[in-house]
CSV table of C-alpha atoms and ligand atoms in Angstrom, one decimal:
chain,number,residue,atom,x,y,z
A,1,UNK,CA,13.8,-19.5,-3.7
A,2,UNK,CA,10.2,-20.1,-3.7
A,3,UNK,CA,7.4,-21.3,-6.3
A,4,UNK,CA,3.5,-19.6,-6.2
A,5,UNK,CA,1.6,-22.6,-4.8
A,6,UNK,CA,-1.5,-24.1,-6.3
A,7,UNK,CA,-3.3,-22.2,-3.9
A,8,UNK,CA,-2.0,-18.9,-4.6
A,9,UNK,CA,-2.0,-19.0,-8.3
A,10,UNK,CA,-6.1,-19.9,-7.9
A,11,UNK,CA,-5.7,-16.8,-5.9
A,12,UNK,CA,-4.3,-14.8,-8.6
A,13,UNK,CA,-6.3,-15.9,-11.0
A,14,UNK,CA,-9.1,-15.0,-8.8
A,15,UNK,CA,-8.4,-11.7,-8.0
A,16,UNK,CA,-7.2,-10.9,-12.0
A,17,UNK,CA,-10.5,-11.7,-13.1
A,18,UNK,CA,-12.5,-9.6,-10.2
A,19,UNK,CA,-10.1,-6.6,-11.4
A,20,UNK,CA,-10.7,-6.9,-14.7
A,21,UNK,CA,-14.3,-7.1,-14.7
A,22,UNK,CA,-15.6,-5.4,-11.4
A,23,UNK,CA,-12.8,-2.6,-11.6
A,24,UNK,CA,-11.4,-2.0,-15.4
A,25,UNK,CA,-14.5,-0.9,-17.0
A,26,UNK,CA,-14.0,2.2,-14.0
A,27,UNK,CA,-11.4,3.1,-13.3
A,28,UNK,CA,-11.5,6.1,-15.4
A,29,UNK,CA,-14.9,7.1,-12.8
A,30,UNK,CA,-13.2,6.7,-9.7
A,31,UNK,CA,-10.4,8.7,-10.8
A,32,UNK,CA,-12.8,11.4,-12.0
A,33,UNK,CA,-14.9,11.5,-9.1
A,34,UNK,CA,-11.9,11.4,-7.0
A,35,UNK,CA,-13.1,8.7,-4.9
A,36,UNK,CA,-13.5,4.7,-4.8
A,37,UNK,CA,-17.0,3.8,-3.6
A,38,UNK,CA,-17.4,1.9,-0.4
A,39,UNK,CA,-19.0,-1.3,-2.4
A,40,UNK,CA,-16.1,-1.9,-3.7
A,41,UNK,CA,-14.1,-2.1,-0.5
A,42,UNK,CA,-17.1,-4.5,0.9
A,43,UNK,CA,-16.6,-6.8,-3.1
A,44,UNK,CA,-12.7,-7.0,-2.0
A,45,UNK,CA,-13.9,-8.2,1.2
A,46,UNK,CA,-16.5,-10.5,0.3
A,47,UNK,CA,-14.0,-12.0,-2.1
A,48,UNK,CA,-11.9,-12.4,1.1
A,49,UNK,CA,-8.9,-9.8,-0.5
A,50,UNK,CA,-8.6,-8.2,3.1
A,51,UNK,CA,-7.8,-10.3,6.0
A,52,UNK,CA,-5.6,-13.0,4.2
A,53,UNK,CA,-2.9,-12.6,6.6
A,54,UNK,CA,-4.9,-13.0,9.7
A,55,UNK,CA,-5.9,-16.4,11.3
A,56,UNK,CA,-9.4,-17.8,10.7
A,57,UNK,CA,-10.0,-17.7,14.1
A,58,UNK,CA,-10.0,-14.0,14.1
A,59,UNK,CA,-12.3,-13.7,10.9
A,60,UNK,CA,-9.6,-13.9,8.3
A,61,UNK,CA,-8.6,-16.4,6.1
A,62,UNK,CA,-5.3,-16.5,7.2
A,63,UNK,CA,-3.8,-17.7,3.7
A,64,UNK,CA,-0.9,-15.9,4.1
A,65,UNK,CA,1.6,-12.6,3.3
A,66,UNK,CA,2.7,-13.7,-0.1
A,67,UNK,CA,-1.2,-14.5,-1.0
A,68,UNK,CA,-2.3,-10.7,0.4
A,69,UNK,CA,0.9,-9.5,-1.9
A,70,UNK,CA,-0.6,-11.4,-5.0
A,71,UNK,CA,-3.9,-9.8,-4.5
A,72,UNK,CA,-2.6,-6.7,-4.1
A,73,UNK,CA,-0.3,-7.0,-7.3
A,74,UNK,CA,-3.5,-8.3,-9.3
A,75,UNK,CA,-5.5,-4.9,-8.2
A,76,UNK,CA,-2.8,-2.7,-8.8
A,77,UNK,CA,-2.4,-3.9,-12.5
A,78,UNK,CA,-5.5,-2.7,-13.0
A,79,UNK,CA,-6.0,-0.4,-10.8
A,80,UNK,CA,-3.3,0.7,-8.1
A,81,UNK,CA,-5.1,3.0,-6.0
A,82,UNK,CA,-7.4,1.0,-4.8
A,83,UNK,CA,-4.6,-1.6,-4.8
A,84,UNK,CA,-2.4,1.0,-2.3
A,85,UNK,CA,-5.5,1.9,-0.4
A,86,UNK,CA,-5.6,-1.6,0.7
A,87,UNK,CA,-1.9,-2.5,0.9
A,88,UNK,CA,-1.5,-1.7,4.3
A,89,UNK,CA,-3.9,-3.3,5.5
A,90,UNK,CA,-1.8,-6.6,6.3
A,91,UNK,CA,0.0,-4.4,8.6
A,92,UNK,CA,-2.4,-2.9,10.4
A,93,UNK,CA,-4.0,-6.4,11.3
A,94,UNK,CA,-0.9,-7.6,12.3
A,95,UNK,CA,-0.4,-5.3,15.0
A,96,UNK,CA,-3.9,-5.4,16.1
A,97,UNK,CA,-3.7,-9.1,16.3
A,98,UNK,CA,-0.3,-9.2,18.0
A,99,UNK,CA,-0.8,-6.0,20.3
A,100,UNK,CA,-4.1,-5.3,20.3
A,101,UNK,CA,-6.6,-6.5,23.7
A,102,UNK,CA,-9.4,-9.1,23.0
A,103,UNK,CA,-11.5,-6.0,22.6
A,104,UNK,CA,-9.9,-4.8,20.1
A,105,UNK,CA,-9.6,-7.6,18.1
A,106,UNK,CA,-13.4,-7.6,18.2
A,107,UNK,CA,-13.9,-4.1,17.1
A,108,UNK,CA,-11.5,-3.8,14.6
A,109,UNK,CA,-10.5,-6.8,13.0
A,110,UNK,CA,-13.9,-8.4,11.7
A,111,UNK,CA,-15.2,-5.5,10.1
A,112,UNK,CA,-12.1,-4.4,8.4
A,113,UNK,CA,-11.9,-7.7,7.3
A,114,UNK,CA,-15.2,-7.9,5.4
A,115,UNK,CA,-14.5,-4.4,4.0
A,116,UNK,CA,-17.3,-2.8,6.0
A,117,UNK,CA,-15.0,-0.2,8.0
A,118,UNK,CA,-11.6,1.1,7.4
A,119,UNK,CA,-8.7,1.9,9.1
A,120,UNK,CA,-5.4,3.9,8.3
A,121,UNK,CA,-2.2,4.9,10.4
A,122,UNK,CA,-1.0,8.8,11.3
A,123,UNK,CA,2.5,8.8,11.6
A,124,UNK,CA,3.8,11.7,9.5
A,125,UNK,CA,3.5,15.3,11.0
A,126,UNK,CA,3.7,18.4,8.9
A,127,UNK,CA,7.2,19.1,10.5
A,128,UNK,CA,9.0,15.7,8.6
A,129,UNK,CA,7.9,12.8,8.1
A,130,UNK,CA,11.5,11.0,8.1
A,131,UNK,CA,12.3,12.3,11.5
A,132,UNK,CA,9.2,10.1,12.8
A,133,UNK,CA,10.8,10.8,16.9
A,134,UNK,CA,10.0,14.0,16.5
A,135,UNK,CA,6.5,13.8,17.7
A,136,UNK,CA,4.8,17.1,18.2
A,137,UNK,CA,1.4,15.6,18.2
A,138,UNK,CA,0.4,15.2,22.0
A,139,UNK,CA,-1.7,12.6,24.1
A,140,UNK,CA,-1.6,14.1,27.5
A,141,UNK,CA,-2.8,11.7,29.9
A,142,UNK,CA,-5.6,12.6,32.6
A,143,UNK,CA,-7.4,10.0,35.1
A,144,UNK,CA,-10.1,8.7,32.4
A,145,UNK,CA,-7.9,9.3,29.4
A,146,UNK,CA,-5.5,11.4,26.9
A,147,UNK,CA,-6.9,14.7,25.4
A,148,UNK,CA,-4.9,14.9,22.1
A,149,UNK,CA,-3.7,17.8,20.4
A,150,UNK,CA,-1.9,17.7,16.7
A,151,UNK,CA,-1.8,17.4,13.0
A,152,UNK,CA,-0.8,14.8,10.7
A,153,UNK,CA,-0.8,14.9,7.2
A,154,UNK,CA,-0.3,12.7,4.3
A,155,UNK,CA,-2.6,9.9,5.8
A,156,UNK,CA,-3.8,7.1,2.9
A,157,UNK,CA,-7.5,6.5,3.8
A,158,UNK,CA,-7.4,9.4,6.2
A,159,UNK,CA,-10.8,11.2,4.4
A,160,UNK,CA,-12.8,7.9,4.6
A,161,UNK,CA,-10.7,6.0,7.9
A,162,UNK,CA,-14.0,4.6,10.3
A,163,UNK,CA,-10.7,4.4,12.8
A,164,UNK,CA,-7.3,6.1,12.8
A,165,UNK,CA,-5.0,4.6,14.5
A,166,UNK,CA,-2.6,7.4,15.7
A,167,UNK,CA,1.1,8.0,16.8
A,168,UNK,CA,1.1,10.5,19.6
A,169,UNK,CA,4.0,11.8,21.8
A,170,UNK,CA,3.0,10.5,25.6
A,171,UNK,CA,5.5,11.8,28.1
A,172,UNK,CA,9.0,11.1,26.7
A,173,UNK,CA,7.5,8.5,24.5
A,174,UNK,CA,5.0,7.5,21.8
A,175,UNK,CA,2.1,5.5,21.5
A,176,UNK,CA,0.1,4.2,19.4
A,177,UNK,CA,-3.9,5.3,20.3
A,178,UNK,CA,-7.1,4.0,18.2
A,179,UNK,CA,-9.3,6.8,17.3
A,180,UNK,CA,-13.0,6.5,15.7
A,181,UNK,CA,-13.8,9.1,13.2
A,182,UNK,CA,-17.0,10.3,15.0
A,183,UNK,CA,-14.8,11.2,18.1
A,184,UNK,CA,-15.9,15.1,17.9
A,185,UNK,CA,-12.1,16.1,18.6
A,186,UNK,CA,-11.0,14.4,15.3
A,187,UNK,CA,-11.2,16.5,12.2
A,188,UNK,CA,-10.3,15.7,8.7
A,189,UNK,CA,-8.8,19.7,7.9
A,190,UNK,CA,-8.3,19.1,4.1
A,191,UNK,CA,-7.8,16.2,1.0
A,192,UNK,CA,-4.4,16.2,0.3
A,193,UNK,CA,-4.4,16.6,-3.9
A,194,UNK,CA,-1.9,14.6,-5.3
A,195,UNK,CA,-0.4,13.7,-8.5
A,196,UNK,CA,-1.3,9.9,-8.5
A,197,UNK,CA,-3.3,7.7,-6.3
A,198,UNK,CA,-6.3,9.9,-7.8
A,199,UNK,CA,-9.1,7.5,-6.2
A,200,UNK,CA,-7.4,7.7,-2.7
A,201,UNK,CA,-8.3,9.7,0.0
A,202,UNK,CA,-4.9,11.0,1.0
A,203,UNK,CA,-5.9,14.0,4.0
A,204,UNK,CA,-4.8,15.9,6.6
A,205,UNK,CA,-6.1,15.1,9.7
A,206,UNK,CA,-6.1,17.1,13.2
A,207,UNK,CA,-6.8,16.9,16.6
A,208,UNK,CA,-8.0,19.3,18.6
A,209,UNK,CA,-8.4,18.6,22.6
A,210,UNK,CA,-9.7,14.6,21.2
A,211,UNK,CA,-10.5,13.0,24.1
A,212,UNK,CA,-9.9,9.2,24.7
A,213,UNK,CA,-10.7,6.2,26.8
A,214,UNK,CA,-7.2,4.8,28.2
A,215,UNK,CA,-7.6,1.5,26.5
A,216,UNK,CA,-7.6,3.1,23.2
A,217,UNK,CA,-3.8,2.7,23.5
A,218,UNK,CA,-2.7,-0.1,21.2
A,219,UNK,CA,-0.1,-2.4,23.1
A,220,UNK,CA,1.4,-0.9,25.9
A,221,UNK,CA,1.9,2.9,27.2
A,222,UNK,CA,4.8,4.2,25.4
A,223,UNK,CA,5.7,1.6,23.4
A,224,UNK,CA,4.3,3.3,20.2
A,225,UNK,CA,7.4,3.0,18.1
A,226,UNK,CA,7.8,-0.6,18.4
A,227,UNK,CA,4.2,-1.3,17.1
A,228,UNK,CA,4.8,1.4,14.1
A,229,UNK,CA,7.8,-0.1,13.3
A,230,UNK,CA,6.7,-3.2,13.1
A,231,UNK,CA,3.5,-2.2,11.0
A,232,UNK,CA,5.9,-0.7,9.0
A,233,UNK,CA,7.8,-3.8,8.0
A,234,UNK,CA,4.7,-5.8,7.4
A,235,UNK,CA,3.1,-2.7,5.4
A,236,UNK,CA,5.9,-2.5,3.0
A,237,UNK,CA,6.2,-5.5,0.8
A,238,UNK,CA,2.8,-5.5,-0.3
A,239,UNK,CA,3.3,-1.5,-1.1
A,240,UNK,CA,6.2,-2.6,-3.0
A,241,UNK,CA,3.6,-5.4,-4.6
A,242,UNK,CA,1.7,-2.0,-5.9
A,243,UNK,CA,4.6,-1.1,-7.8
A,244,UNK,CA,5.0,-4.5,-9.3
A,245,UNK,CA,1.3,-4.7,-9.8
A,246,UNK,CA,1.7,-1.2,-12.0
A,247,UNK,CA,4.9,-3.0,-14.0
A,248,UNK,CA,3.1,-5.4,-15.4
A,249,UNK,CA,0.1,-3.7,-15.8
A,250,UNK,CA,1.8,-1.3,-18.1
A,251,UNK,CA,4.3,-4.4,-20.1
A,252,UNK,CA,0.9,-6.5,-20.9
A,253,UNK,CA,-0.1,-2.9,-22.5
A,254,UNK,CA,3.7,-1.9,-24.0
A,255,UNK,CA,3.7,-5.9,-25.2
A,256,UNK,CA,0.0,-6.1,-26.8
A,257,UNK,CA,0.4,-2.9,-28.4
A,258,UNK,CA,4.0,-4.1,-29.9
A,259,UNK,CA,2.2,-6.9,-31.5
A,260,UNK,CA,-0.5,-4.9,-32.9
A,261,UNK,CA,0.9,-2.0,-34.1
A,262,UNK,CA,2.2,-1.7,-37.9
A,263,UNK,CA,4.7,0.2,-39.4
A,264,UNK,CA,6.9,-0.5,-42.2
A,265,UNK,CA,4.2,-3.7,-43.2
A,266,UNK,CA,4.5,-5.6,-40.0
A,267,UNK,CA,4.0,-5.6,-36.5
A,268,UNK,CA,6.9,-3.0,-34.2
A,269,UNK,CA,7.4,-5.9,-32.1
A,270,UNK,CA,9.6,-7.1,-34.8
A,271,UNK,CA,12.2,-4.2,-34.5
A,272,UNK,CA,15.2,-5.2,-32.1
A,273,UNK,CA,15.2,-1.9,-30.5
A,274,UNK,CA,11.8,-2.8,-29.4
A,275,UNK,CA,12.1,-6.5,-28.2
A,276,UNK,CA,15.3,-5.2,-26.5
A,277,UNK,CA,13.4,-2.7,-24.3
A,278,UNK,CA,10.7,-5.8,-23.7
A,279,UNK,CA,13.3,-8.0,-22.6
A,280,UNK,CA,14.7,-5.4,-20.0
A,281,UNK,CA,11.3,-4.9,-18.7
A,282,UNK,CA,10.3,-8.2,-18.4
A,283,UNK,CA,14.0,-8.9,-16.5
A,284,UNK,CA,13.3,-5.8,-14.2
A,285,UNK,CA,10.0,-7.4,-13.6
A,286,UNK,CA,11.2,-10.7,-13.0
A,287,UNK,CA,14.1,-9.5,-10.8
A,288,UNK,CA,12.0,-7.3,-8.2
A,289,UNK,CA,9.4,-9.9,-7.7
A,290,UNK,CA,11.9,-12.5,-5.7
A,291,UNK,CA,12.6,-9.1,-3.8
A,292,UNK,CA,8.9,-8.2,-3.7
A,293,UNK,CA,7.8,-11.4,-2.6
A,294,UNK,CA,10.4,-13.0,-0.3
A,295,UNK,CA,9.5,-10.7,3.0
A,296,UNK,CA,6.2,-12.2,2.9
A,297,UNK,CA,7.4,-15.9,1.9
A,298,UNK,CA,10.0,-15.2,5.4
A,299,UNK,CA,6.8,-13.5,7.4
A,300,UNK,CA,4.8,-17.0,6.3
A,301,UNK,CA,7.1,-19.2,7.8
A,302,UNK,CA,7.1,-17.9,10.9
A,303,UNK,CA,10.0,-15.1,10.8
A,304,UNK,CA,9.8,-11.9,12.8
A,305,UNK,CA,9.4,-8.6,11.3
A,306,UNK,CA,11.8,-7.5,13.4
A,307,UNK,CA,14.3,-9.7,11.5
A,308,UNK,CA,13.0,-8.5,8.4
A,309,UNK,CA,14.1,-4.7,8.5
A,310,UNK,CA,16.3,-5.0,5.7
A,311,UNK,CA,14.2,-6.8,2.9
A,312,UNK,CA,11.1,-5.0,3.9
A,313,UNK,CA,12.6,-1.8,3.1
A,314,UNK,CA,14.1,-3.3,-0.1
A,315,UNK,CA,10.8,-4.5,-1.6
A,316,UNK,CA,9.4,-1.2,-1.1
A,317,UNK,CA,12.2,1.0,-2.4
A,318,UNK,CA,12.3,-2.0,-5.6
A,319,UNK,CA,8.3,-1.6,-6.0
A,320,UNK,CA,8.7,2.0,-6.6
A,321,UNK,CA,11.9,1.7,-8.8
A,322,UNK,CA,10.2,-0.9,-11.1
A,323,UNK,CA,7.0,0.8,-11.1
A,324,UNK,CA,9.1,4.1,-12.5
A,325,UNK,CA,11.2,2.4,-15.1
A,326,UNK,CA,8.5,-0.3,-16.5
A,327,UNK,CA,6.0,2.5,-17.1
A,328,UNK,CA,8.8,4.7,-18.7
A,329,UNK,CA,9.9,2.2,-21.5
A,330,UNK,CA,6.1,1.0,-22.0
A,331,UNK,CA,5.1,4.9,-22.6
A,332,UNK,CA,8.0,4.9,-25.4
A,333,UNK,CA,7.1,1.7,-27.1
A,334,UNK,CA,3.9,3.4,-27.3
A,335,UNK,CA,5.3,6.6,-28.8
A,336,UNK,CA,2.5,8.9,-28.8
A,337,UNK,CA,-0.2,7.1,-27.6
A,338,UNK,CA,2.0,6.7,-25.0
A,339,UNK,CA,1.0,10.1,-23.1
A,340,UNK,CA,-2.7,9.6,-24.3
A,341,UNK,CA,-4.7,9.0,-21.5
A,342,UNK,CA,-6.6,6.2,-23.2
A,343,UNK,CA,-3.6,3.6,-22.5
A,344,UNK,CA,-3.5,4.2,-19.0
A,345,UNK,CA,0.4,4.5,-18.8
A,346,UNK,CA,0.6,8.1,-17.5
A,347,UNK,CA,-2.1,7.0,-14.8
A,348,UNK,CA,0.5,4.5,-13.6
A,349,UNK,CA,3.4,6.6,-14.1
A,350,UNK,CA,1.7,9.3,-12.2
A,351,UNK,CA,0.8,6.2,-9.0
A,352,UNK,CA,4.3,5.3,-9.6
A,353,UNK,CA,6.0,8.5,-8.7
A,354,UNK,CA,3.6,8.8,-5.1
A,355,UNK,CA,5.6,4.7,-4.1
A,356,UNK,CA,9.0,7.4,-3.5
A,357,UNK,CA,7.8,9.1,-0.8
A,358,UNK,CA,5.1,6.5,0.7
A,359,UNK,CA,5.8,4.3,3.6
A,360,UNK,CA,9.0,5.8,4.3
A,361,UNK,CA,11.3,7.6,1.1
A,362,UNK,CA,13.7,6.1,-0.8
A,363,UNK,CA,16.8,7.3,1.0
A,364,UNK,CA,15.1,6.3,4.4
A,365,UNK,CA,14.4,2.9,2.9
A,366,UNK,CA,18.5,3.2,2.0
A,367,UNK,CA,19.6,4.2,6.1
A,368,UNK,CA,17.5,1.4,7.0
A,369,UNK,CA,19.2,-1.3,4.4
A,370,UNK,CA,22.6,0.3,5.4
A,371,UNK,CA,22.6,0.1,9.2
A,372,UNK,CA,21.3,-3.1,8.8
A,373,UNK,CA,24.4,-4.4,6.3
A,374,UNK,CA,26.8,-3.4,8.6
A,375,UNK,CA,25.4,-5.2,11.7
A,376,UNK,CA,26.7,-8.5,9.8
B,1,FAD,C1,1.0,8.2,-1.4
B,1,FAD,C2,1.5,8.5,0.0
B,1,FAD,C3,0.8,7.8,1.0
B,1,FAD,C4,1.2,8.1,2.3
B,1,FAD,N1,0.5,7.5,3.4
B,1,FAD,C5,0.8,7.8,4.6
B,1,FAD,C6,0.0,7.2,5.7
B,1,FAD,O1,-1.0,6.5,5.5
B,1,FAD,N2,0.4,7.5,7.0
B,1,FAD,C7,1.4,8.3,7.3
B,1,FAD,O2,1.7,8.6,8.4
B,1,FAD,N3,2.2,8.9,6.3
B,1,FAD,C8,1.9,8.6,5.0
B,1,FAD,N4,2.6,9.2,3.9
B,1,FAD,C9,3.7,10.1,4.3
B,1,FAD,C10,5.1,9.5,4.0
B,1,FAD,O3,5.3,8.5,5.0
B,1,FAD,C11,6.1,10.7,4.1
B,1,FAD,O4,5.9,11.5,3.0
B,1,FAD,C12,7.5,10.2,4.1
B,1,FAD,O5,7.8,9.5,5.3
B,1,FAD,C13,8.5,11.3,4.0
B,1,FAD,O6,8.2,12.4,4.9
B,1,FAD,P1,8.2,13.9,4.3
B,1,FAD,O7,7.2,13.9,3.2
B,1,FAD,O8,7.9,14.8,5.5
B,1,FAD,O9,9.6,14.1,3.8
B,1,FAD,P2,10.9,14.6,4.6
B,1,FAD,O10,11.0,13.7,5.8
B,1,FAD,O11,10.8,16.0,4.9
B,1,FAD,O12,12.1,14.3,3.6
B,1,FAD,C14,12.5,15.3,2.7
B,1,FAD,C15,13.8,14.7,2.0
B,1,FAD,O13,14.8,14.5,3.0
B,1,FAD,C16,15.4,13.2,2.9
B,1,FAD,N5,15.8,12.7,4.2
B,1,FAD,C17,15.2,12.8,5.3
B,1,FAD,N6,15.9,12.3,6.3
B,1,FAD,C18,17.1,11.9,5.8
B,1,FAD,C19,18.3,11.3,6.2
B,1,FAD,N7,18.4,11.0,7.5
B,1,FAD,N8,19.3,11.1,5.4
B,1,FAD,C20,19.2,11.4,4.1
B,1,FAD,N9,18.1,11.9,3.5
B,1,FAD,C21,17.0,12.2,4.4
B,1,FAD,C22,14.2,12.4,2.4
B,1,FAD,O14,14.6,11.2,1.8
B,1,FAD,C23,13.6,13.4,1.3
B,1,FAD,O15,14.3,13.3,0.1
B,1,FAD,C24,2.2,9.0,2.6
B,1,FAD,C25,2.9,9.6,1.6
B,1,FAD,C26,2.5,9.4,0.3
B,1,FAD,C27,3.2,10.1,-0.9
């Protein structure tokens, strides 16, 4: 068990009120237009949103995992594209910082940090995404470098990335290689429309004969899987901290409008059927943040993500579950104006549905639970 320090409820409280004044009033305009504009990446980095899990000494605030999953639940409440866009961020830093040369520490880190450039990951190839070993994107090496050849698709910043940092097949193995969007060979082929996430750039990206340096491998030479993996177990609370973020966003609107609206002379929040479906939410809520929240309180004091496989995939698969069932019983306590888009709820139902599939799908997030249970 744990309790939000002083320090982190400040936080929240921070980040809550920069939601709900720099991003409420517009959320309906980035949705329309598709698109969330770069000042608002550099406000979340000014406020010091990105970069909470690395140390000062590397230009972040190094606060901490369960601070960057409170920021990220405050944004998604309001407004969890922008909230997903930046939820793996925590991941990405981490492997930079752990694997990454003192070069790229200085490249990367600082100006991702103060929201001036972005990054995302390119695991997932047209062929499956689950069956990640099954590389067919290429980095054939050379004496100066790799020329890469492939497709990924799916990629969560990939339109708008400043630097991608890629899996590719080298030799028998993988690796992970840094690539900046104005590298000629590296093309962004198409947005990928989707049925949430409306301001995020999902895309498919390819590369066609992309030449590289050779120290644009991150870590070592064919040790790519390691350093996704373990981006991957970083990455996922705080995506499961999106779904949170959109369960409460949508009980303060199921709970506010219970109070308000009147039939049969007073207030529906005084009909049992309705408290009833309040209480379940609230205990769906309460039960998934210890789930949400206890990777990152482990990854704080000092525990390996390698030792955190199982509860990493947990608070993602929970985030998305929550997300699903919150939103569902706050559109009905809404009855019509439940499905109107003025209450926001089938916005969040629609970002709910995309947390299935994202960072690894909900039977994945099962196999990797599983295998773990019967290790003990
Ligand atoms: C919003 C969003 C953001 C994303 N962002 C990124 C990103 O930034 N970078 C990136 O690389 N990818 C990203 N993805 C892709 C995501 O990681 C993949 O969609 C996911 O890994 C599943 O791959 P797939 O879609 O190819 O499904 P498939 O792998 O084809 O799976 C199809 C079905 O088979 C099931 N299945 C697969 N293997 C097994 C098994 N062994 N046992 C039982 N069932 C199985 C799956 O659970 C699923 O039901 C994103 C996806 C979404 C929706």
């Amino acid at each position: 068990m744990f309790e939000f320090t002083r320090e982190q409820e400040m936080m929240r409280a921070m980040v809550r009120e920069f939601a709900e004044t720099e991003l409420a009033p517009r959320v309906r305009e980035f949705d329309e237009r598709g698109d969330i504009p770069r000042d608002i990446f550099r406000k979340t980095g000014k406020q010091g949103l990105i970069g909470m899990t690395t140390p000062k000494e590397l230009g972040g605030s190094g606060i901490g995992h369960v601070a960057a999953a409170i920021a990220v639940e405050e944004l998604s409440r309001i407004y969890p594209s922008l909230a997903f866009s930046l939820a793996d961020t925590p991941g990405l830093m981490h492997i930079i910082e752990h694997f990454g040369t003192e070069e790229q520490k200085d490249k990367y880190l600082k100006p991702s940090i103060q929201g001036e450039s972005i990054l995302c990951i390119a695991a997932t190839e047209p062929t499956g995404g689950s069956a990640l070993t099954d590389l067919r994107t290429e980095a054939v090496p050379d004496a100066d470098g790799y020329t890469i050849n492939g497709r990924k698709v799916y990629i969560s910043n990939g339109g708008i990335a400043d630097y991608c940092l890629l899996l590719a097949k080298t030799g028998d193995r993988a690796s992970i290689i840094i690539i900046d969007r104005d590298n000629p060979g590296f093309i962004v082929s198409r947005r990928q429309e989707q049925m949430g996430f409306k301001g995020l750039h999902i895309s498919e990206l390819a590369f066609s004969d992309c030449r590289v340096t050779r120290d644009s491998v991150l870590g070592r030479e064919g040790g790519g899987f390691a350093v996704a993996m373990t981006a991957f177990v970083v990455n996922r609370p705080p995506i499961g901290a999106v779904g949170l973020g959109i369960a409460r966003g949508a009980f303060d609107i199921a709970l506010r409008y219970a109070k308000e609206r009147v039939l049969y002379h007073k207030a529906i929040c005084n009909l049992q059927a309705i408290q009833f479906m309040l209480v379940d939410m609230d205990t769906d809520i309460d039960a998934a943040r210890w789930l949400i929240y206890y990777p990152g309180a482990a990854l704080d004091r000092g525990v390996a993500p390698r030792d955190l496989c199982k509860s990493a995939a947990r608070a993602k698969a929970v985030g998305a579950e929550v997300a699903a069932r919150v939103t569902q019983k706050a559109m009905e306590i809404l009855g019509g104006y439940g499905v109107s888009p003025e209450y926001h709820l089938a916005r969040f139902l629609n970002d709910a549905m995309e947390l299935f599939p994202a960072a690894g799908t909900a039977q994945i997030m099962k196999i990797i639970q599983a295998g773990e249970i019967l290790k003990q």
